[in-house]
Coordinates of C-alpha atoms in Angstrom, one line a residue:
Chain A
X1093 CA -23.7 -23.2 -1.2
X1094 CA -24.6 -22.9 2.7
X1095 CA -23.1 -20.2 4.7
X1096 CA -21.1 -22.3 6.8
X1097 CA -19.3 -23.8 3.7
X1098 CA -18.6 -20.2 2.4
X1099 CA -17.6 -19.1 5.9
X1100 CA -15.0 -22.2 6.3
X1101 CA -13.4 -20.9 2.9
X1102 CA -13.1 -17.7 4.3
X1103 CA -11.7 -18.4 7.5
X1104 CA -9.0 -20.9 5.7
X1105 CA -8.3 -18.3 3.2
X1106 CA -7.7 -15.6 6.2
X1107 CA -5.2 -18.3 7.6
X1108 CA -3.5 -19.0 4.1
X1109 CA -3.1 -15.3 3.3
X1110 CA -1.9 -14.8 6.8
X1111 CA 1.2 -17.1 6.5
X1112 CA 1.6 -16.1 2.8
X1113 CA 1.8 -12.6 3.3
X1114 CA 4.5 -13.1 6.3
X1115 CA 6.7 -14.8 3.8
X1116 CA 6.7 -12.0 1.5
X1117 CA 10.0 -10.3 1.7
X1118 CA 10.0 -6.6 2.8
X1119 CA 11.6 -5.3 -0.1
X1120 CA 8.5 -6.4 -2.2
X1121 CA 5.8 -4.8 -0.2
X1122 CA 5.0 -2.1 -2.5
X1123 CA 4.6 -4.6 -5.5
X1124 CA 2.7 -6.6 -3.1
X1125 CA 0.2 -3.7 -2.4
X1126 CA -0.1 -3.2 -6.1
X1127 CA -0.7 -6.9 -6.7
X1128 CA -3.3 -7.1 -4.1
X1129 CA -5.0 -4.1 -5.5
X1130 CA -5.4 -5.8 -8.8
X1131 CA -6.7 -8.9 -7.6
X1132 CA -9.1 -7.4 -5.3
X1133 CA -10.8 -6.1 -8.5
X1134 CA -11.9 -9.9 -8.8
X1135 CA -14.9 -7.9 -7.7
X1136 CA -15.4 -7.4 -11.4
X1137 CA -17.1 -10.8 -11.1
X1138 CA -20.0 -9.1 -9.6
X1139 CA -20.0 -6.2 -11.8
X1140 CA -20.2 -8.7 -15.0
X1141 CA -23.2 -10.6 -13.5
X1142 CA -24.9 -7.2 -12.9
X1143 CA -24.4 -5.8 -16.3
X1144 CA -24.9 -8.8 -18.1
X1145 CA -28.5 -9.5 -16.2
X1146 CA -31.7 -8.3 -17.8
X1147 CA -34.4 -6.7 -15.7
X1148 CA -33.2 -3.3 -14.5
X1149 CA -31.4 -0.7 -16.5
X1150 CA -30.1 1.1 -13.4
X1151 CA -28.7 -2.0 -12.3
X1152 CA -27.2 -2.9 -15.7
X1153 CA -25.5 0.6 -15.9
X1154 CA -24.2 0.4 -12.6
X1155 CA -22.7 -2.9 -13.3
X1156 CA -21.0 -1.4 -16.4
X1157 CA -19.5 1.4 -14.5
X1158 CA -18.2 -1.2 -11.7
X1159 CA -16.8 -3.1 -14.8
X1160 CA -14.8 0.2 -16.3
X1161 CA -13.3 0.9 -12.6
X1162 CA -12.4 -3.1 -11.8
X1163 CA -10.8 -3.0 -15.3
X1164 CA -8.7 0.1 -14.5
X1165 CA -7.4 -1.4 -11.7
X1166 CA -6.8 -5.1 -13.0
X1167 CA -5.0 -3.8 -16.0
X1168 CA -3.3 -1.0 -14.1
X1169 CA -2.4 -3.1 -11.0
X1170 CA -0.9 -6.1 -12.7
X1171 CA 0.8 -3.7 -15.2
X1172 CA 2.3 -1.5 -12.8
X1173 CA 3.4 -4.8 -10.6
X1174 CA 5.1 -6.1 -13.7
X1175 CA 6.9 -2.8 -14.2
X1176 CA 8.1 -3.0 -10.4
X1177 CA 9.1 -6.5 -10.3
X1178 CA 11.3 -5.9 -14.0
X1179 CA 13.4 -3.4 -11.9
X1180 CA 14.5 -5.5 -9.3
X1181 CA 18.0 -7.0 -10.1
X1182 CA 20.6 -8.9 -8.7
X1183 CA 24.3 -7.5 -8.5
X1184 CA 26.0 -7.7 -11.8
X1185 CA 28.7 -10.2 -12.0
X1186 CA 30.7 -8.7 -14.7
X1187 CA 33.6 -6.8 -12.9
Chain B
X556 CA -36.1 -21.4 -10.9
X557 CA -33.5 -20.5 -8.7
X558 CA -30.7 -19.1 -11.1
X559 CA -27.9 -20.1 -8.6
X560 CA -29.2 -23.6 -8.8
X561 CA -28.6 -23.5 -12.6
X562 CA -24.8 -23.1 -12.4
X563 CA -22.7 -26.1 -13.9
X564 CA -20.8 -27.8 -11.3
X565 CA -17.4 -27.0 -13.2
X566 CA -18.0 -23.1 -12.3
X567 CA -17.2 -23.8 -8.8
X568 CA -13.7 -25.5 -9.7
X569 CA -12.8 -22.8 -12.1
X570 CA -13.4 -20.2 -9.2
X571 CA -11.5 -22.3 -6.9
X572 CA -8.6 -22.3 -9.4
X573 CA -8.5 -18.6 -9.8
X574 CA -8.4 -18.2 -6.0
X575 CA -5.5 -20.5 -5.9
X576 CA -3.8 -18.5 -8.6
X577 CA -4.1 -15.6 -6.4
X578 CA -2.7 -17.4 -3.7
X579 CA 0.5 -18.2 -5.8
X580 CA 0.7 -14.8 -6.9
X581 CA 1.3 -13.5 -3.2
X582 CA 3.4 -16.7 -2.7
X583 CA 5.8 -15.4 -5.6
X584 CA 6.7 -12.0 -3.9
X585 CA 8.6 -14.1 -1.3
X586 CA 11.7 -13.6 -3.6
X587 CA 12.6 -11.0 -6.6
X588 CA 13.4 -14.2 -8.6
X589 CA 9.7 -16.0 -8.3
X590 CA 8.0 -12.6 -8.1
X591 CA 7.3 -12.3 -11.6
X592 CA 6.0 -15.8 -12.4
X593 CA 3.6 -15.2 -9.4
X594 CA 2.5 -12.1 -11.0
X595 CA 1.4 -14.0 -14.3
X596 CA -0.4 -16.6 -11.9
X597 CA -2.4 -13.3 -10.7
X598 CA -3.3 -12.7 -14.3
X599 CA -4.2 -16.1 -15.0
X600 CA -6.5 -16.3 -12.3
X601 CA -8.2 -13.0 -13.0
X602 CA -8.6 -14.4 -16.5
X603 CA -10.3 -17.6 -15.5
X604 CA -12.6 -15.6 -13.2
X605 CA -13.9 -13.2 -15.9
X606 CA -14.2 -15.9 -18.6
X607 CA -16.1 -18.1 -16.5
X608 CA -18.5 -15.6 -15.4
X609 CA -19.1 -14.5 -18.8
X610 CA -19.7 -17.9 -20.1
X611 CA -22.1 -19.0 -17.4
X612 CA -24.2 -16.1 -17.3
X613 CA -26.9 -15.1 -20.2
X614 CA -25.0 -12.1 -21.6
X615 CA -27.5 -9.8 -23.1
X616 CA -24.8 -7.0 -23.7
X617 CA -21.5 -8.5 -24.5
X618 CA -20.4 -5.6 -26.7
X619 CA -21.1 -3.1 -23.8
X620 CA -19.3 -5.3 -21.4
X621 CA -16.2 -5.6 -23.5
X622 CA -16.2 -1.8 -24.2
X623 CA -16.3 -1.2 -20.5
X624 CA -13.2 -3.5 -19.9
X625 CA -11.4 -1.9 -23.2
X626 CA -12.0 1.6 -21.5
X627 CA -11.0 0.5 -18.2
X628 CA -8.2 -1.5 -19.3
X629 CA -6.5 0.9 -21.4
X630 CA -6.8 3.6 -18.9
X631 CA -5.4 1.5 -16.2
X632 CA -2.5 0.3 -18.7
X633 CA -1.4 3.7 -19.6
X634 CA -1.4 4.8 -16.0
X635 CA 0.6 2.1 -15.2
X636 CA 3.1 2.7 -17.6
X637 CA 3.4 6.4 -17.2
X638 CA 3.4 6.7 -13.3
X639 CA 6.7 8.0 -11.8
X640 CA 7.9 5.4 -9.1
X641 CA 8.0 8.2 -6.6
X642 CA 4.2 8.5 -7.1
X643 CA 3.5 4.8 -6.2
X644 CA 1.5 5.8 -3.0
X645 CA -0.7 8.1 -4.6
X646 CA -1.4 5.6 -7.1
X647 CA -2.0 2.8 -4.7
X648 CA -4.4 5.1 -3.0
X649 CA -6.3 5.6 -6.3
X650 CA -6.4 2.2 -6.9
X651 CA -8.0 1.4 -3.7
X652 CA -10.4 4.1 -4.0
X653 CA -11.5 2.3 -7.2
X654 CA -11.9 -1.2 -5.7
X655 CA -14.1 0.9 -3.0
X656 CA -16.2 2.4 -5.4
X657 CA -16.8 -0.7 -7.7
X658 CA -17.7 -2.8 -4.4
X659 CA -20.4 0.1 -4.0
X660 CA -21.6 0.2 -7.4
X661 CA -21.8 -3.7 -7.5
X662 CA -23.9 -3.7 -4.1
X663 CA -26.2 -1.2 -5.7
X664 CA -26.7 -3.2 -8.8
X665 CA -27.4 -6.1 -6.6
X666 CA -29.7 -4.4 -4.5
X667 CA -31.7 -3.1 -7.4
X668 CA -32.0 -6.3 -9.1
X669 CA -31.2 -9.0 -6.8
X670 CA -33.0 -11.8 -8.4
X671 CA -30.2 -12.5 -11.3
X672 CA -27.6 -12.7 -8.2
X673 CA -29.7 -15.3 -6.6
X674 CA -30.1 -13.4 -3.5
X675 CA -33.7 -13.1 -3.6
X676 CA -36.9 -14.9 -4.1
X677 CA -39.1 -14.3 -7.2
X678 CA -41.1 -11.6 -5.7
X679 CA -37.6 -9.7 -5.4
X680 CA -37.8 -10.2 -1.5
X681 CA -33.9 -10.1 -0.7
X682 CA -32.6 -13.1 1.7
X683 CA -32.2 -11.9 5.2
X684 CA -28.3 -13.2 5.2
X685 CA -27.6 -11.4 1.8
X686 CA -29.0 -8.2 3.5
X687 CA -26.4 -8.3 6.0
X688 CA -23.7 -9.2 3.7
X689 CA -24.9 -6.7 1.4
X690 CA -25.1 -3.9 3.9
X691 CA -21.6 -4.8 5.1
X692 CA -20.2 -4.9 1.7
X693 CA -21.5 -1.5 0.6
X694 CA -20.5 0.0 3.9
X695 CA -16.9 -1.3 3.6
X696 CA -16.7 -0.3 -0.2
X697 CA -17.7 3.3 0.8
X698 CA -15.2 3.6 3.5
X699 CA -12.6 2.2 1.4
X700 CA -13.7 4.8 -1.1
X701 CA -13.9 8.1 0.6
X702 CA -11.1 7.3 2.9
X703 CA -8.6 6.4 -0.4
X704 CA -9.6 9.9 -1.9
X705 CA -8.5 11.6 1.2
X706 CA -5.3 9.4 1.3
X707 CA -4.7 10.2 -2.4
X708 CA -5.3 13.7 -1.9
X709 CA -2.9 14.1 1.2
X710 CA -0.3 11.8 -0.6
X711 CA -0.5 13.7 -4.0
X712 CA -0.2 17.0 -2.0
X713 CA -3.3 18.2 -3.3
X714 CA -4.5 18.4 0.5
X715 CA -2.1 19.4 3.4
X716 CA -0.6 16.5 5.2
X717 CA -1.4 18.1 8.5
X718 CA -3.9 16.5 10.5
X719 CA -7.2 18.0 10.4
X720 CA -9.1 17.8 13.5
X721 CA -12.5 18.3 14.2
X722 CA -13.8 18.9 17.8
X723 CA -15.4 16.0 19.3
X724 CA -14.5 13.9 16.3
X725 CA -14.4 10.7 18.3
X726 CA -17.7 11.0 19.1
X727 CA -18.8 11.9 16.0
X728 CA -17.2 8.8 14.3
X729 CA -18.2 6.5 17.0
X730 CA -21.7 7.8 16.6
X731 CA -21.7 7.6 12.8
X732 CA -20.4 3.9 13.1
X733 CA -23.1 2.9 15.5
X734 CA -25.5 4.5 13.4
X735 CA -24.3 2.6 10.2
X736 CA -24.4 -0.8 12.0
X737 CA -27.8 0.1 13.3
X738 CA -29.2 0.7 10.0
X739 CA -27.9 -2.5 8.6
X740 CA -29.6 -4.3 11.4
X741 CA -32.9 -2.3 10.4
X742 CA -32.3 -3.4 6.7
X743 CA -33.2 -6.9 8.0
X744 CA -36.7 -5.6 8.6
X745 CA -37.2 -3.1 5.8
X746 CA -35.7 -3.3 2.4
X747 CA -36.5 0.2 1.6
X748 CA -34.2 2.2 -0.6
X749 CA -33.6 4.8 1.7
X750 CA -32.1 2.3 4.2
X751 CA -29.6 1.2 1.5
X752 CA -29.0 4.6 0.7
X753 CA -28.5 5.9 4.1
X754 CA -25.9 3.3 4.9
X755 CA -24.1 4.2 1.8
X756 CA -24.2 7.8 2.4
X757 CA -22.7 7.4 6.3
X758 CA -20.3 5.2 5.1
X759 CA -18.7 7.8 2.6
X760 CA -19.2 10.3 5.3
X761 CA -17.3 8.1 8.0
X762 CA -14.3 6.9 5.3
X763 CA -13.8 10.8 5.1
X764 CA -13.8 11.7 8.6
X765 CA -11.5 8.9 9.7
X766 CA -8.8 9.8 7.4
X767 CA -8.9 13.6 7.7
X768 CA -7.2 13.5 11.2
X769 CA -4.1 11.3 10.1
X770 CA -1.1 12.9 9.6
X771 CA 1.5 12.6 6.8
X772 CA 4.1 10.3 8.7
X773 CA 1.4 7.7 9.4
X774 CA 0.3 7.5 5.8
X775 CA 2.1 4.0 5.7
X776 CA -0.3 2.5 8.0
X777 CA -3.2 4.4 6.5
X778 CA -2.4 3.2 2.8
X779 CA -2.1 -0.4 4.3
X780 CA -5.1 -0.2 6.1
X781 CA -7.0 0.9 3.1
X782 CA -5.4 -2.0 1.4
X783 CA -7.2 -4.4 3.9
X784 CA -10.4 -2.7 3.7
X785 CA -10.6 -3.2 0.2
X786 CA -10.1 -6.8 0.8
X787 CA -12.8 -7.1 3.2
X788 CA -15.1 -5.0 0.9
X789 CA -14.3 -7.6 -2.0
X790 CA -14.9 -10.5 0.6
X791 CA -18.1 -9.3 1.7
X792 CA -19.3 -8.9 -1.8
X793 CA -18.3 -12.6 -2.3
X794 CA -20.5 -13.6 0.7
X795 CA -23.1 -11.6 -0.9
X796 CA -22.8 -13.4 -4.4
X797 CA -21.6 -16.7 -3.1
X798 CA -18.5 -16.6 -5.2
X799 CA -15.4 -18.5 -3.9
X800 CA -12.9 -16.4 -6.1
X801 CA -14.0 -13.2 -4.2
X802 CA -14.0 -14.8 -0.9
X803 CA -10.5 -16.1 -1.3
X804 CA -9.1 -12.9 -2.8
X805 CA -11.0 -10.8 -0.4
X806 CA -9.4 -12.9 2.8
X807 CA -6.0 -12.7 1.2
X808 CA -6.0 -9.0 0.5
X809 CA -7.6 -8.4 3.7
X810 CA -5.1 -10.1 5.6
X811 CA -2.1 -8.6 3.7
X812 CA -3.2 -5.2 4.5
X813 CA -3.9 -6.0 8.1
X814 CA -0.3 -7.6 8.4
X815 CA 1.3 -4.6 6.5
X816 CA -0.4 -2.1 8.8
X817 CA 0.7 -4.1 11.7
X818 CA 4.5 -4.0 10.4
X819 CA 4.0 -0.3 10.1
X820 CA 2.6 0.3 13.5
X821 CA 5.5 -1.9 14.9
X822 CA 8.2 0.1 13.0
X823 CA 6.8 3.1 14.5
X824 CA 6.1 1.8 17.9
X825 CA 2.5 3.1 17.5
X826 CA -0.6 1.1 18.2
X827 CA -3.1 0.8 15.7
X828 CA -5.5 2.7 17.6
X829 CA -3.5 5.7 18.1
X830 CA -2.9 5.9 14.4
X831 CA -6.6 5.6 13.8
X832 CA -7.3 8.0 16.2
X833 CA -5.2 10.4 14.5
X834 CA -3.6 13.8 15.1
X835 CA 0.3 12.7 15.1
X836 CA 2.6 15.2 13.9
X837 CA -0.2 17.9 14.6
X838 CA 3.0 20.2 16.0
X839 CA 5.5 19.1 13.6
X840 CA 4.1 20.8 10.6
X841 CA 4.7 24.6 11.7
X842 CA 8.5 24.7 10.1
X843 CA 10.4 23.4 13.0
X844 CA 11.0 26.4 15.0
X845 CA 11.4 24.1 18.0
X846 CA 14.7 22.6 16.8
X847 CA 17.5 23.7 19.0
X848 CA 19.9 24.9 16.5
X849 CA 22.2 26.8 18.9
X850 CA 24.0 23.7 19.8
X851 CA 27.2 23.4 17.9
X852 CA 27.4 21.3 14.9
X853 CA 29.8 20.8 12.0
X854 CA 28.9 21.5 8.1
X855 CA 30.8 19.9 5.4
X856 CA 31.3 20.2 1.8
X857 CA 30.7 17.7 -0.9
X858 CA 34.4 17.7 -1.7
X859 CA 34.9 16.5 2.3
X860 CA 32.3 14.1 2.0
X861 CA 33.4 12.6 -1.3
X862 CA 37.0 12.5 0.3
X863 CA 35.8 10.5 3.3
X864 CA 33.8 8.1 1.7
X865 CA 36.5 7.2 -1.0
X866 CA 38.9 6.7 2.0
X867 CA 36.2 4.2 3.6
X868 CA 36.2 0.4 3.5
X869 CA 32.6 0.5 3.9
X870 CA 29.7 2.9 3.5
X871 CA 26.1 2.4 4.5
X872 CA 23.5 4.5 3.0
X873 CA 20.4 5.5 4.7
X874 CA 17.8 6.6 2.4
X875 CA 14.4 8.3 3.4
X876 CA 11.4 10.1 1.9
X877 CA 13.4 13.1 1.5
X878 CA 15.6 11.4 -1.1
X879 CA 12.1 10.5 -2.9
X880 CA 11.1 13.9 -2.9
X881 CA 14.5 15.2 -4.3
X882 CA 14.5 12.3 -6.7
X883 CA 18.1 11.8 -5.8
X884 CA 18.0 7.8 -6.3
X885 CA 19.7 7.9 -9.6
X886 CA 22.4 10.3 -8.7
X887 CA 22.9 8.4 -5.4
X888 CA 23.4 5.0 -7.6
X889 CA 26.0 6.8 -9.6
X890 CA 27.9 7.7 -6.4
X891 CA 27.7 4.2 -5.1
X892 CA 28.9 2.9 -8.2
X893 CA 31.9 5.3 -8.2
X894 CA 32.6 4.1 -4.3
X895 CA 32.6 0.7 -5.5
X896 CA 35.3 1.6 -8.2
X897 CA 37.4 2.7 -5.5
X898 CA 36.8 -0.6 -4.0
X899 CA 34.5 0.5 -1.1
X900 CA 31.6 -1.9 -0.3
X901 CA 28.5 0.0 -0.4
X902 CA 25.3 -1.2 1.3
X903 CA 21.8 0.6 1.9
X904 CA 19.8 0.2 5.0
X905 CA 16.1 0.5 4.8
X906 CA 13.9 1.4 7.8
X907 CA 10.5 0.0 7.2
X908 CA 8.5 3.1 7.5
X909 CA 11.0 5.0 5.5
X910 CA 8.7 6.4 2.3
X911 CA 5.2 7.0 2.4
X912 CA 4.1 3.3 1.9
X913 CA 5.7 -0.1 2.9
X914 CA 8.8 -0.9 0.5
X915 CA 8.6 2.3 -1.1
X916 CA 12.1 3.1 -0.8
X917 CA 13.1 -0.6 -2.2
X918 CA 11.0 0.3 -5.4
X919 CA 13.0 3.6 -5.9
X920 CA 16.4 2.0 -5.5
X921 CA 15.5 -0.8 -7.9
X922 CA 14.2 1.6 -10.5
X923 CA 18.0 3.5 -10.1
X924 CA 19.2 0.0 -10.7
X925 CA 20.6 -0.7 -7.5
X926 CA 20.9 -4.4 -7.1
X927 CA 18.6 -5.6 -4.5
X928 CA 21.1 -7.8 -2.7
X929 CA 22.6 -4.7 -1.6
X930 CA 19.7 -3.5 0.2
X931 CA 19.0 -4.5 3.6
X932 CA 16.4 -4.2 6.1
X933 CA 16.7 -2.6 9.5
X934 CA 17.6 -6.0 11.7
X935 CA 19.5 -7.4 9.3
X936 CA 22.1 -4.3 8.9
X937 CA 21.9 -2.8 12.3
X938 CA 24.7 -4.8 13.9
X939 CA 27.2 -3.5 10.9
X940 CA 27.2 0.4 12.0
X941 CA 29.8 -0.1 14.6
X942 CA 32.0 -1.5 11.7
X943 CA 31.3 1.1 9.1
X944 CA 33.3 3.9 8.3
X945 CA 30.9 6.4 6.8
X946 CA 27.0 6.2 7.3
X947 CA 25.5 8.3 4.5
X948 CA 22.1 9.5 5.9
X949 CA 20.0 11.0 2.9
X950 CA 16.4 12.5 3.5
X951 CA 15.8 10.4 6.5
X952 CA 15.7 11.6 10.0
X953 CA 13.4 10.3 12.8
X954 CA 14.4 6.7 11.8
X955 CA 18.1 7.6 12.7
X956 CA 17.2 9.2 16.1
X957 CA 19.2 7.7 18.8
X958 CA 16.4 9.4 21.4
X959 CA 14.2 6.6 20.4
X960 CA 16.6 4.2 22.4
X961 CA 17.6 6.4 25.3
X962 CA 14.8 9.3 25.9
X963 CA 11.9 7.9 27.6
X964 CA 10.0 11.5 27.3
X965 CA 10.6 11.3 23.5
X966 CA 7.3 10.7 21.3
X967 CA 9.2 8.4 19.3
X968 CA 10.8 6.4 22.1
X969 CA 10.6 2.7 21.4
X970 CA 10.5 3.2 17.9
X971 CA 13.3 0.7 16.3
X972 CA 16.0 3.0 14.6
X973 CA 19.1 2.6 12.8
X974 CA 22.2 2.9 14.7
X975 CA 24.0 5.5 12.5
X976 CA 25.7 7.2 15.4
X977 CA 27.7 3.8 15.8
X978 CA 29.4 4.5 12.6
X979 CA 32.7 6.1 12.6
X980 CA 31.6 9.1 10.7
X981 CA 28.0 10.1 9.7
X982 CA 27.4 12.3 6.9
X983 CA 24.1 13.8 7.1
X984 CA 22.3 15.2 4.2
X985 CA 19.5 17.7 5.1
X986 CA 17.9 20.7 3.4
X987 CA 18.5 23.0 6.3
X988 CA 19.1 23.1 10.2
X989 CA 16.0 24.5 10.9
X990 CA 13.7 21.7 10.0
X991 CA 12.8 18.7 12.3
X992 CA 11.2 15.2 11.4
X993 CA 7.7 14.5 11.1
X994 CA 7.6 13.6 14.9
X995 CA 8.7 17.0 15.6
X996 CA 11.7 16.0 17.6
X997 CA 15.3 17.2 17.6
X998 CA 17.9 14.7 16.4
X999 CA 21.1 14.3 18.5
X1000 CA 23.0 12.8 15.8
X1001 CA 23.4 16.2 14.2
X1002 CA 25.3 17.7 17.1
X1003 CA 27.8 14.7 17.5
X1004 CA 31.4 15.1 16.8
X1005 CA 31.8 12.4 14.4
X1006 CA 28.6 13.9 12.3
X1007 CA 29.1 16.3 9.5
X1008 CA 26.0 18.1 8.0
X1009 CA 25.6 18.5 4.3
X1010 CA 23.3 20.9 4.1
X1011 CA 21.5 21.3 0.6
X1012 CA 19.1 19.8 -2.0
X1013 CA 19.6 15.9 -1.5
X1014 CA 19.9 15.5 -5.1
X1015 CA 22.1 18.5 -5.8
X1016 CA 24.3 17.5 -2.8
X1017 CA 24.8 13.9 -4.2
X1018 CA 25.4 15.2 -7.7
X1019 CA 28.2 17.5 -6.3
X1020 CA 29.6 14.6 -4.4
X1021 CA 30.0 12.8 -7.7
X1022 CA 31.6 15.5 -9.2
X1023 CA 34.1 16.0 -6.5
X1024 CA 34.6 12.0 -6.6
X1025 CA 35.3 12.1 -10.2
X1026 CA 38.9 14.1 -9.9

């Protein structure tokens, strides 16, 4: 992919991010931070490429270390978001 | 034999779908009902991205990778299960630091072994464009890492929340930043290890220097800002590795953090630059000898408070960071339940910067089973104080200070505040009269005729009120 198409994707995604994030209700700003944390660990993709590639042992170990860190974030981030979101409940209509 | 050319066409689609899933994950957060579905989309997106990468690369070391995921995954999962909701700001800061460090490691791996990433020719000479992307990626990653570590230590109480001011820090910081950019430019002509290493080391240093002068009250901005950085780091690595999922996600997270920083700054009426420059609240930490406690004020007891609230038609509870510190949210909800049984309408008013991160109070109240439709944002509830019998302020201070509206000399002038003083009665729970808020300013609400100070630990006071209400 050439630089201009990548840049276009990036710029468009910034706009999408801008509008989507403004629509997030302030009550959910903490879960928003937790989930953005989890998804920014998509950087694990780069870590996987590094740990899968042959050629440099150091590079592979750096990659594996990055896989561990990113996995902490992915599992931790999604799990803690799920836990928080489960707590948001509407008023009980029982009484 | 360019590796990138060998990638089948569906891979691009797969990463794009992952990116779309991430957009949907954020979109879901527009309301609590759709939020959990959104979170699932996020997980699906991540799964797609990981599986796609594993399938399309020649994996020489699948067992090691799976073990790495298993170790990291179980650590993350256990932390996520165990963490107390009050500790969420620290946790988020710690997670940011991991994203930053992972970005540094990936950039390092790509630097050492560029050919499999498709960013170098067969002699190992890295493409010029990739050098810039990689340099920026490692720099942002390193800043995110060391900055978040400091933010974590401050939030976790391992380090004083007071700003640490180095002499000439602006010169040092700007000089270091300029040096980093210069070295990244030089990286274009010389891909030696020392250049890459120096960029990394200086970036670690600047991340540290940037956060130490920022005081505790500004932490919501710092946490949001680091959130943004972690996104830009992911985006920069996405540019380096030509990966759409990473670029889309990076852009989303980057804008998300930037918007949250902006919202937090606006809620404090501070400019982003002044927050970054640091030093706010430097005088406030001294124990508050400055408060003018010689002015007359009224002290109330738990019984008085219980009586007044039971007689009220509407009570608005204004929680702040002090409630979180005292872990008073569960007792508070019990109190609200008793009031509701007496036919009192109970609402909660949340200031955007209450707590140590955006939305912190909402999570704590949700944890205590407070229904989210009783919780209101500043602009939605501020008009109601005038028709409210009791405003119950617990652990908040600066966000209720009317000086922000009237006193042009006040350091918090212009900050949007909750109009608690308009309520018929203000019950103000506070540990003692001595302390002042983070901004180090006295609050006129303490001395009003219709204010009753409830001086005690927030949790203990609320528990006493609950006891007093019960009979």
